[in-house]
Short mmCIF file of C-alpha atoms in Angstrom, two decimals:
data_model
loop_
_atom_site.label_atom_id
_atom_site.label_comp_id
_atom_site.label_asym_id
_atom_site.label_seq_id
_atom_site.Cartn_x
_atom_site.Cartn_y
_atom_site.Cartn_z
CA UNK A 143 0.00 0.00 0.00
CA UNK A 144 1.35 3.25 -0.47
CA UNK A 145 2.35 5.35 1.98
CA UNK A 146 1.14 8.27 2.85
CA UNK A 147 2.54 11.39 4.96
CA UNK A 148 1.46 11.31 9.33
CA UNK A 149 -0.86 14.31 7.87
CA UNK A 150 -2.97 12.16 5.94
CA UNK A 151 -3.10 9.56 8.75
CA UNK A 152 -4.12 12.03 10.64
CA UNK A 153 -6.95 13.60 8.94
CA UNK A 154 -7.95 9.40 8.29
CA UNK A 155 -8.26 9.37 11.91
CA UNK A 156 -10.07 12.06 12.35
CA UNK A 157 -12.84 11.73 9.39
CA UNK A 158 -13.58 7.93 10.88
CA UNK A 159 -14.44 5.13 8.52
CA UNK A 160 -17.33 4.25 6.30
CA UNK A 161 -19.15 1.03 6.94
CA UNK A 162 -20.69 -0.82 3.29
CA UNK A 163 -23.96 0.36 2.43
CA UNK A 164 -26.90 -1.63 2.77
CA UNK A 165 -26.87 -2.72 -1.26
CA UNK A 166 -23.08 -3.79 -0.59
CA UNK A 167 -23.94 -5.96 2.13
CA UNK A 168 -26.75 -6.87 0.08
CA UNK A 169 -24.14 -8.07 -2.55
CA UNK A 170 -21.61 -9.14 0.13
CA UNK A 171 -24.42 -11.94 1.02
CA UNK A 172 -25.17 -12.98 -2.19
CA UNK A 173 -21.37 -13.62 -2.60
CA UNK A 174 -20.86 -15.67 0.17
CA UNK A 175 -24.26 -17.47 -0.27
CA UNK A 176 -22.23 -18.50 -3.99
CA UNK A 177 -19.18 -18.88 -1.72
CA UNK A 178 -20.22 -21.24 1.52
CA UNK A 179 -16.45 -21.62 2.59
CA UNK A 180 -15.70 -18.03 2.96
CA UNK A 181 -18.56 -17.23 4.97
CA UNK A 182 -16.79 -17.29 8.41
CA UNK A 183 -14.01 -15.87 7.10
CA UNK A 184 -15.44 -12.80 6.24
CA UNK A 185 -18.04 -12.23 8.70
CA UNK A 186 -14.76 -12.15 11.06
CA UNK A 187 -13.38 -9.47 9.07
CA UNK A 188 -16.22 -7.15 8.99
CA UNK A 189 -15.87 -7.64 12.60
CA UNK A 190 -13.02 -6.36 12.99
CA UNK A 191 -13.30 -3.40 10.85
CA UNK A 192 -16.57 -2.49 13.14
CA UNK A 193 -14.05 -3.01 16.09
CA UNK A 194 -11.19 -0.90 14.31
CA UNK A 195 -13.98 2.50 13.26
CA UNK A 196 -14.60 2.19 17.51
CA UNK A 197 -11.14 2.84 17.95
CA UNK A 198 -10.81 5.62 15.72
CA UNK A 199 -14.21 7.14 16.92
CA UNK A 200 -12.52 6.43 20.69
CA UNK A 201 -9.35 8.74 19.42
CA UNK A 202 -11.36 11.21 17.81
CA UNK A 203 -13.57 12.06 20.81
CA UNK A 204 -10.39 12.05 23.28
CA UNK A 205 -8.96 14.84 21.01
CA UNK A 206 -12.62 16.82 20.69
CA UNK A 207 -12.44 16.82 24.83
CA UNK A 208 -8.84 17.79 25.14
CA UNK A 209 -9.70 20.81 22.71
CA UNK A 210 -12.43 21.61 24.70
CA UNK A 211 -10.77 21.11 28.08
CA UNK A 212 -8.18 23.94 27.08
CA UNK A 213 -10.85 26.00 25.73
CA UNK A 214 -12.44 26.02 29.29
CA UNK A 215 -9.07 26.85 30.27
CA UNK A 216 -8.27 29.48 27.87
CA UNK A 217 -12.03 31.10 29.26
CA UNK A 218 -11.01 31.11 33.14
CA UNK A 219 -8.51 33.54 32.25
CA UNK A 220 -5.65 34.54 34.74
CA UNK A 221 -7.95 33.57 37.25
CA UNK A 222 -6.19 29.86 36.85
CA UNK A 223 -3.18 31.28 38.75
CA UNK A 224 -0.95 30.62 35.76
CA UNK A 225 2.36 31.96 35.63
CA UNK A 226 3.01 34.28 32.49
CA UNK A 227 -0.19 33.95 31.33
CA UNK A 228 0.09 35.77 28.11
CA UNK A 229 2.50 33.32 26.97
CA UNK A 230 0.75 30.47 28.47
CA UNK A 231 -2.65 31.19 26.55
CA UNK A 232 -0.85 32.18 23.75
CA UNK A 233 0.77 28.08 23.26
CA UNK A 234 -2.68 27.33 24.70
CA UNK A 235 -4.17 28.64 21.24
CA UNK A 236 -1.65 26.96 19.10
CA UNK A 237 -2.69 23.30 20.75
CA UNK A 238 -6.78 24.34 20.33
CA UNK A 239 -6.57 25.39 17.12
CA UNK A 240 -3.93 22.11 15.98
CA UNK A 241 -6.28 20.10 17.79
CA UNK A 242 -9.76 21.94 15.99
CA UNK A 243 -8.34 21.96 12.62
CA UNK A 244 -6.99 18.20 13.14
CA UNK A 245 -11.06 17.22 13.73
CA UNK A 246 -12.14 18.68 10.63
CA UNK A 247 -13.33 16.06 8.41
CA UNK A 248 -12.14 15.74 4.84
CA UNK A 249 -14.75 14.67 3.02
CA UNK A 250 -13.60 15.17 -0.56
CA UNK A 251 -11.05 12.83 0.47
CA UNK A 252 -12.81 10.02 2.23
CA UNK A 253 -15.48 10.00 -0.87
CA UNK A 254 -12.37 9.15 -2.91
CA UNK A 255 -11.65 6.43 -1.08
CA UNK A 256 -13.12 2.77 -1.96
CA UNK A 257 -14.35 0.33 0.54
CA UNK A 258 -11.33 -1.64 -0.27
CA UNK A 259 -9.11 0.95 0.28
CA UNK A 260 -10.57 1.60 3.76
CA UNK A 261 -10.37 -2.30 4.65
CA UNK A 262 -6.31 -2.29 3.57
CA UNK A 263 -5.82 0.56 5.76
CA UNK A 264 -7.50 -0.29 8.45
CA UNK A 265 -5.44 -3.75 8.67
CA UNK A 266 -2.14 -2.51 7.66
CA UNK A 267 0.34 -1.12 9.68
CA UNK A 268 -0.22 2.73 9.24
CA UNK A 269 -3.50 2.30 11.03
CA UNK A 270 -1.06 0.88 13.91
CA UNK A 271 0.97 3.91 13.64
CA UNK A 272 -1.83 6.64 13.25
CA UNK A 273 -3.67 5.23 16.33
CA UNK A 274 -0.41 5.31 18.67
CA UNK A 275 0.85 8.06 17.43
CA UNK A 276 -2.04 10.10 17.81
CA UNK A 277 -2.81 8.83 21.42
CA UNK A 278 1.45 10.15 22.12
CA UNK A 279 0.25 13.48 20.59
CA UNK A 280 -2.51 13.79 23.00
CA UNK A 281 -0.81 12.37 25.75
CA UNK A 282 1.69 14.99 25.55
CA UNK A 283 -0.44 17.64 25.28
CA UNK A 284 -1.89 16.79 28.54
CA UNK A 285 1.43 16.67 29.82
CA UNK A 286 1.95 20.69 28.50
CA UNK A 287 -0.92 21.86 30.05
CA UNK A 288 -0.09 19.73 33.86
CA UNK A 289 3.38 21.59 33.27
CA UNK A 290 0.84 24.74 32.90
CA UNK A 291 -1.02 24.62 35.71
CA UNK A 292 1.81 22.86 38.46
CA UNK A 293 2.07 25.15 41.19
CA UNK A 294 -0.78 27.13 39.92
CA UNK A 295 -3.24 28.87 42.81
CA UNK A 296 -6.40 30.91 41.96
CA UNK A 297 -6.45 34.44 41.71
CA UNK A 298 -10.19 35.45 41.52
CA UNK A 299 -11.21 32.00 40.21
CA UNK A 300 -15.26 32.57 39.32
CA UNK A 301 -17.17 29.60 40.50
CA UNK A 302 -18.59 29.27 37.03
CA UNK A 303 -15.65 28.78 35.54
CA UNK A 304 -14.48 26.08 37.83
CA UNK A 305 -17.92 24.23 37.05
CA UNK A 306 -17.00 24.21 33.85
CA UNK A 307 -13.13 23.17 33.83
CA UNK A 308 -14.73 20.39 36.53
CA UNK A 309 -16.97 18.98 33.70
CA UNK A 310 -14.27 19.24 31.02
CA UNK A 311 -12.32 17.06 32.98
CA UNK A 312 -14.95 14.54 33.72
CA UNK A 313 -15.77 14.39 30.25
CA UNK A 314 -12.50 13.55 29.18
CA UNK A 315 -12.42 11.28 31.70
CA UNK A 316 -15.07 9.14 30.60
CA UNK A 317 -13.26 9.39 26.60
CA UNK A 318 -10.21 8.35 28.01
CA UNK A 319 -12.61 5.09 29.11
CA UNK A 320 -13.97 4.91 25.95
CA UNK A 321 -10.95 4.51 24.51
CA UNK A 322 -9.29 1.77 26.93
CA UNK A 323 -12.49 -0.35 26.17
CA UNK A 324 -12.39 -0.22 22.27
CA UNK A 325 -8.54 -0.84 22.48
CA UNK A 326 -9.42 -3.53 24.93
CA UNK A 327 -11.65 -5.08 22.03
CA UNK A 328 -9.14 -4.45 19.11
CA UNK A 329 -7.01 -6.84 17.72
CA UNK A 330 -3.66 -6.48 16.60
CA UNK A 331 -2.89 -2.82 17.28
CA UNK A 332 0.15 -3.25 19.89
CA UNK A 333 -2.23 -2.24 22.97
CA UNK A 334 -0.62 -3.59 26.00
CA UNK A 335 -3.49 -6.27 27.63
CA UNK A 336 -2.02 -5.39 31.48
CA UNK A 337 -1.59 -1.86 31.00
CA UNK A 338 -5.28 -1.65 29.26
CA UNK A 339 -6.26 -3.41 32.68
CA UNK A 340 -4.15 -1.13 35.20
CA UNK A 341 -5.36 2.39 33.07
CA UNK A 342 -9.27 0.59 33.44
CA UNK A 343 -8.33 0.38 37.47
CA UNK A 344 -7.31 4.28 37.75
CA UNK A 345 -9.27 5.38 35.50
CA UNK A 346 -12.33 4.07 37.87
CA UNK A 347 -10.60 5.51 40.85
CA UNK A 348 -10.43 9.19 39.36
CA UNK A 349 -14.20 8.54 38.29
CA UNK A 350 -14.88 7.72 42.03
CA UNK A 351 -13.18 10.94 43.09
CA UNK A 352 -14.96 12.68 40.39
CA UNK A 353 -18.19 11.61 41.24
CA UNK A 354 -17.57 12.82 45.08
CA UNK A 355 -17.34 16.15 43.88
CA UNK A 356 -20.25 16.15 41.81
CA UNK A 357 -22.11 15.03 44.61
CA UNK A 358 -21.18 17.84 46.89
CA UNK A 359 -23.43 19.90 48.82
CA UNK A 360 -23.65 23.48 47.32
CA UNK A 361 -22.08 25.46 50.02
CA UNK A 362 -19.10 22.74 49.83
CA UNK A 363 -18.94 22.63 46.25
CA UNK A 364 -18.53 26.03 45.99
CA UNK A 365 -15.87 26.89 48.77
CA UNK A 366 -14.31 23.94 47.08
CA UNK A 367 -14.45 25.64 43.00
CA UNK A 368 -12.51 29.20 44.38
CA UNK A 369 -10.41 27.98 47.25
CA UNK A 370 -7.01 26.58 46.98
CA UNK A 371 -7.43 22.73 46.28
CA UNK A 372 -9.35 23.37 43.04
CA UNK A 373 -6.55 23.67 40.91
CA UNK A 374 -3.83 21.30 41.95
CA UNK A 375 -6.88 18.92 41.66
CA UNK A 376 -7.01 19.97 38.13
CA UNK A 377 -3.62 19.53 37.58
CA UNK A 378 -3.20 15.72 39.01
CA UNK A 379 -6.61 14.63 36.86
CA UNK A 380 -5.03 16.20 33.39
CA UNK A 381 -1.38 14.49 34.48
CA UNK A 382 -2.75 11.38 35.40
CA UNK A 383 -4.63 11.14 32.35
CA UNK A 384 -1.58 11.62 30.55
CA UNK A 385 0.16 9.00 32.36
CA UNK A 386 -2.74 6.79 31.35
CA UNK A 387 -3.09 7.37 28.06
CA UNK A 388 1.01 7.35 27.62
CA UNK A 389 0.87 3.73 29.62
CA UNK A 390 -1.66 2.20 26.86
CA UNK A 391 0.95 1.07 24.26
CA UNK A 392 4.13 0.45 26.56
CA UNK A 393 5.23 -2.58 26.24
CA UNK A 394 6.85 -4.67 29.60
CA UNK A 395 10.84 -4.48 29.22
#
């Protein structure tokens, strides 16, 4: 297959894949109705392209929620505490819009693309590459804006705007899940099986932890969103989704 520049891989990734149509299938049956033998065969294929467009969905809606995470960022202002803020929002931009422009679908190009094509890709080793590559990408990311925020304190931090970090991070949470899961269903991408199942532990421990703030009383929820715990709370969620996320393809030395 030929190869084509991370760019393109990229913008694969982020368009998702097209399943047959309803007459293909149609004509997919008929086929193997002609064809008894390779029947099994490929229903286990289609399969596994279902299982591969749940991994790229899974990567596409981590990167939506990291974009949206620094937006929420970007909105609280210097009221996050962060040093040299100017220069802080300003690299905050850059990774928004990177991250934006990344999820806008190329249609003209997917269109172009054959059901065959999509199959090859999807089970060749560029679809290996895209997926871990793009998971680093985020991963480190997440990493820039932990760097960000460590040692951060509020300075005037508006209660709204802590509400709505507080759900960015929850959110992402959950597509961090999302993603484990559908990697824990894949085949052949070079997921490791143990670290899937240590990232599925923390990741329900931070949910826990996440939950017991959502289910705080008002008064405590809100000393909690302006005082002084808010943000290094922030900080250890994004990091330790970055550790997570950075864990999923590590392979045991």
């Amino acid at each position: 297959m030929t190869k084509k520049p991370l760019a393109l891989v990229t913008a694969l990734l982020a368009a998702g894949l097209s399943l047959p149509s309803v007459a293909q299938q149609q004509n997919t049956q008929q086929s193997q109705a002609q064809q008894p033998g390779m029947q099994t065969q490929q229903q286990g294929a289609g399969s596994s392209i279902r299982v591969g467009h749940d991994v790229v969905d899974a990567v596409d809606d981590v990167r939506e929620n990291v974009a949206d995470l620094i937006g929420s960022l970007r909105q609280s202002g210097p009221g996050m505490g962060v040093s040299n803020w100017k220069q802080s929002d300003s690299q905050l931009a850059k990774m928004e819009q990177q991250l934006t422009q990344q999820m806008e679908h190329k249609l003209d190009e997917k269109a172009e693309r054959t059901d065959d094509y999509w199959k090859a890709w999807i089970r060749g080793e560029e679809y290996k590459v895209g997926v871990t590559k793009q998971v680093s990408e985020l991963a480190s990311n997440l990493d820039e804006v932990a760097k960000m925020l460590s040692g951060a304190k509020g300075q005037k931090m508006q209660e709204i705007d802590s509400a709505d970090v507080a759900n960015q991070v929850d959110d992402l949470q959950e597509a961090v899940e999302d993603l484990v899961q559908a990697l824990q269903d894949s085949d052949g991408l070079n997921a490791n099986k143990q670290q899937l199942q240590q990232a599925q532990q923390r990741l329900d421990t931070m949910e826990k932890e996440l939950d017991r703030q959502a289910d705080m009383a008002e008064e405590e929820w809100s000393t909690y969103a302006v005082g002084d715990q808010f943000n290094p709370g922030v900080q250890k969620n994004i990091s330790e989704l970055a550790q997570i996320m950075r864990s999923l393809f590590q392979q045991d030395a």
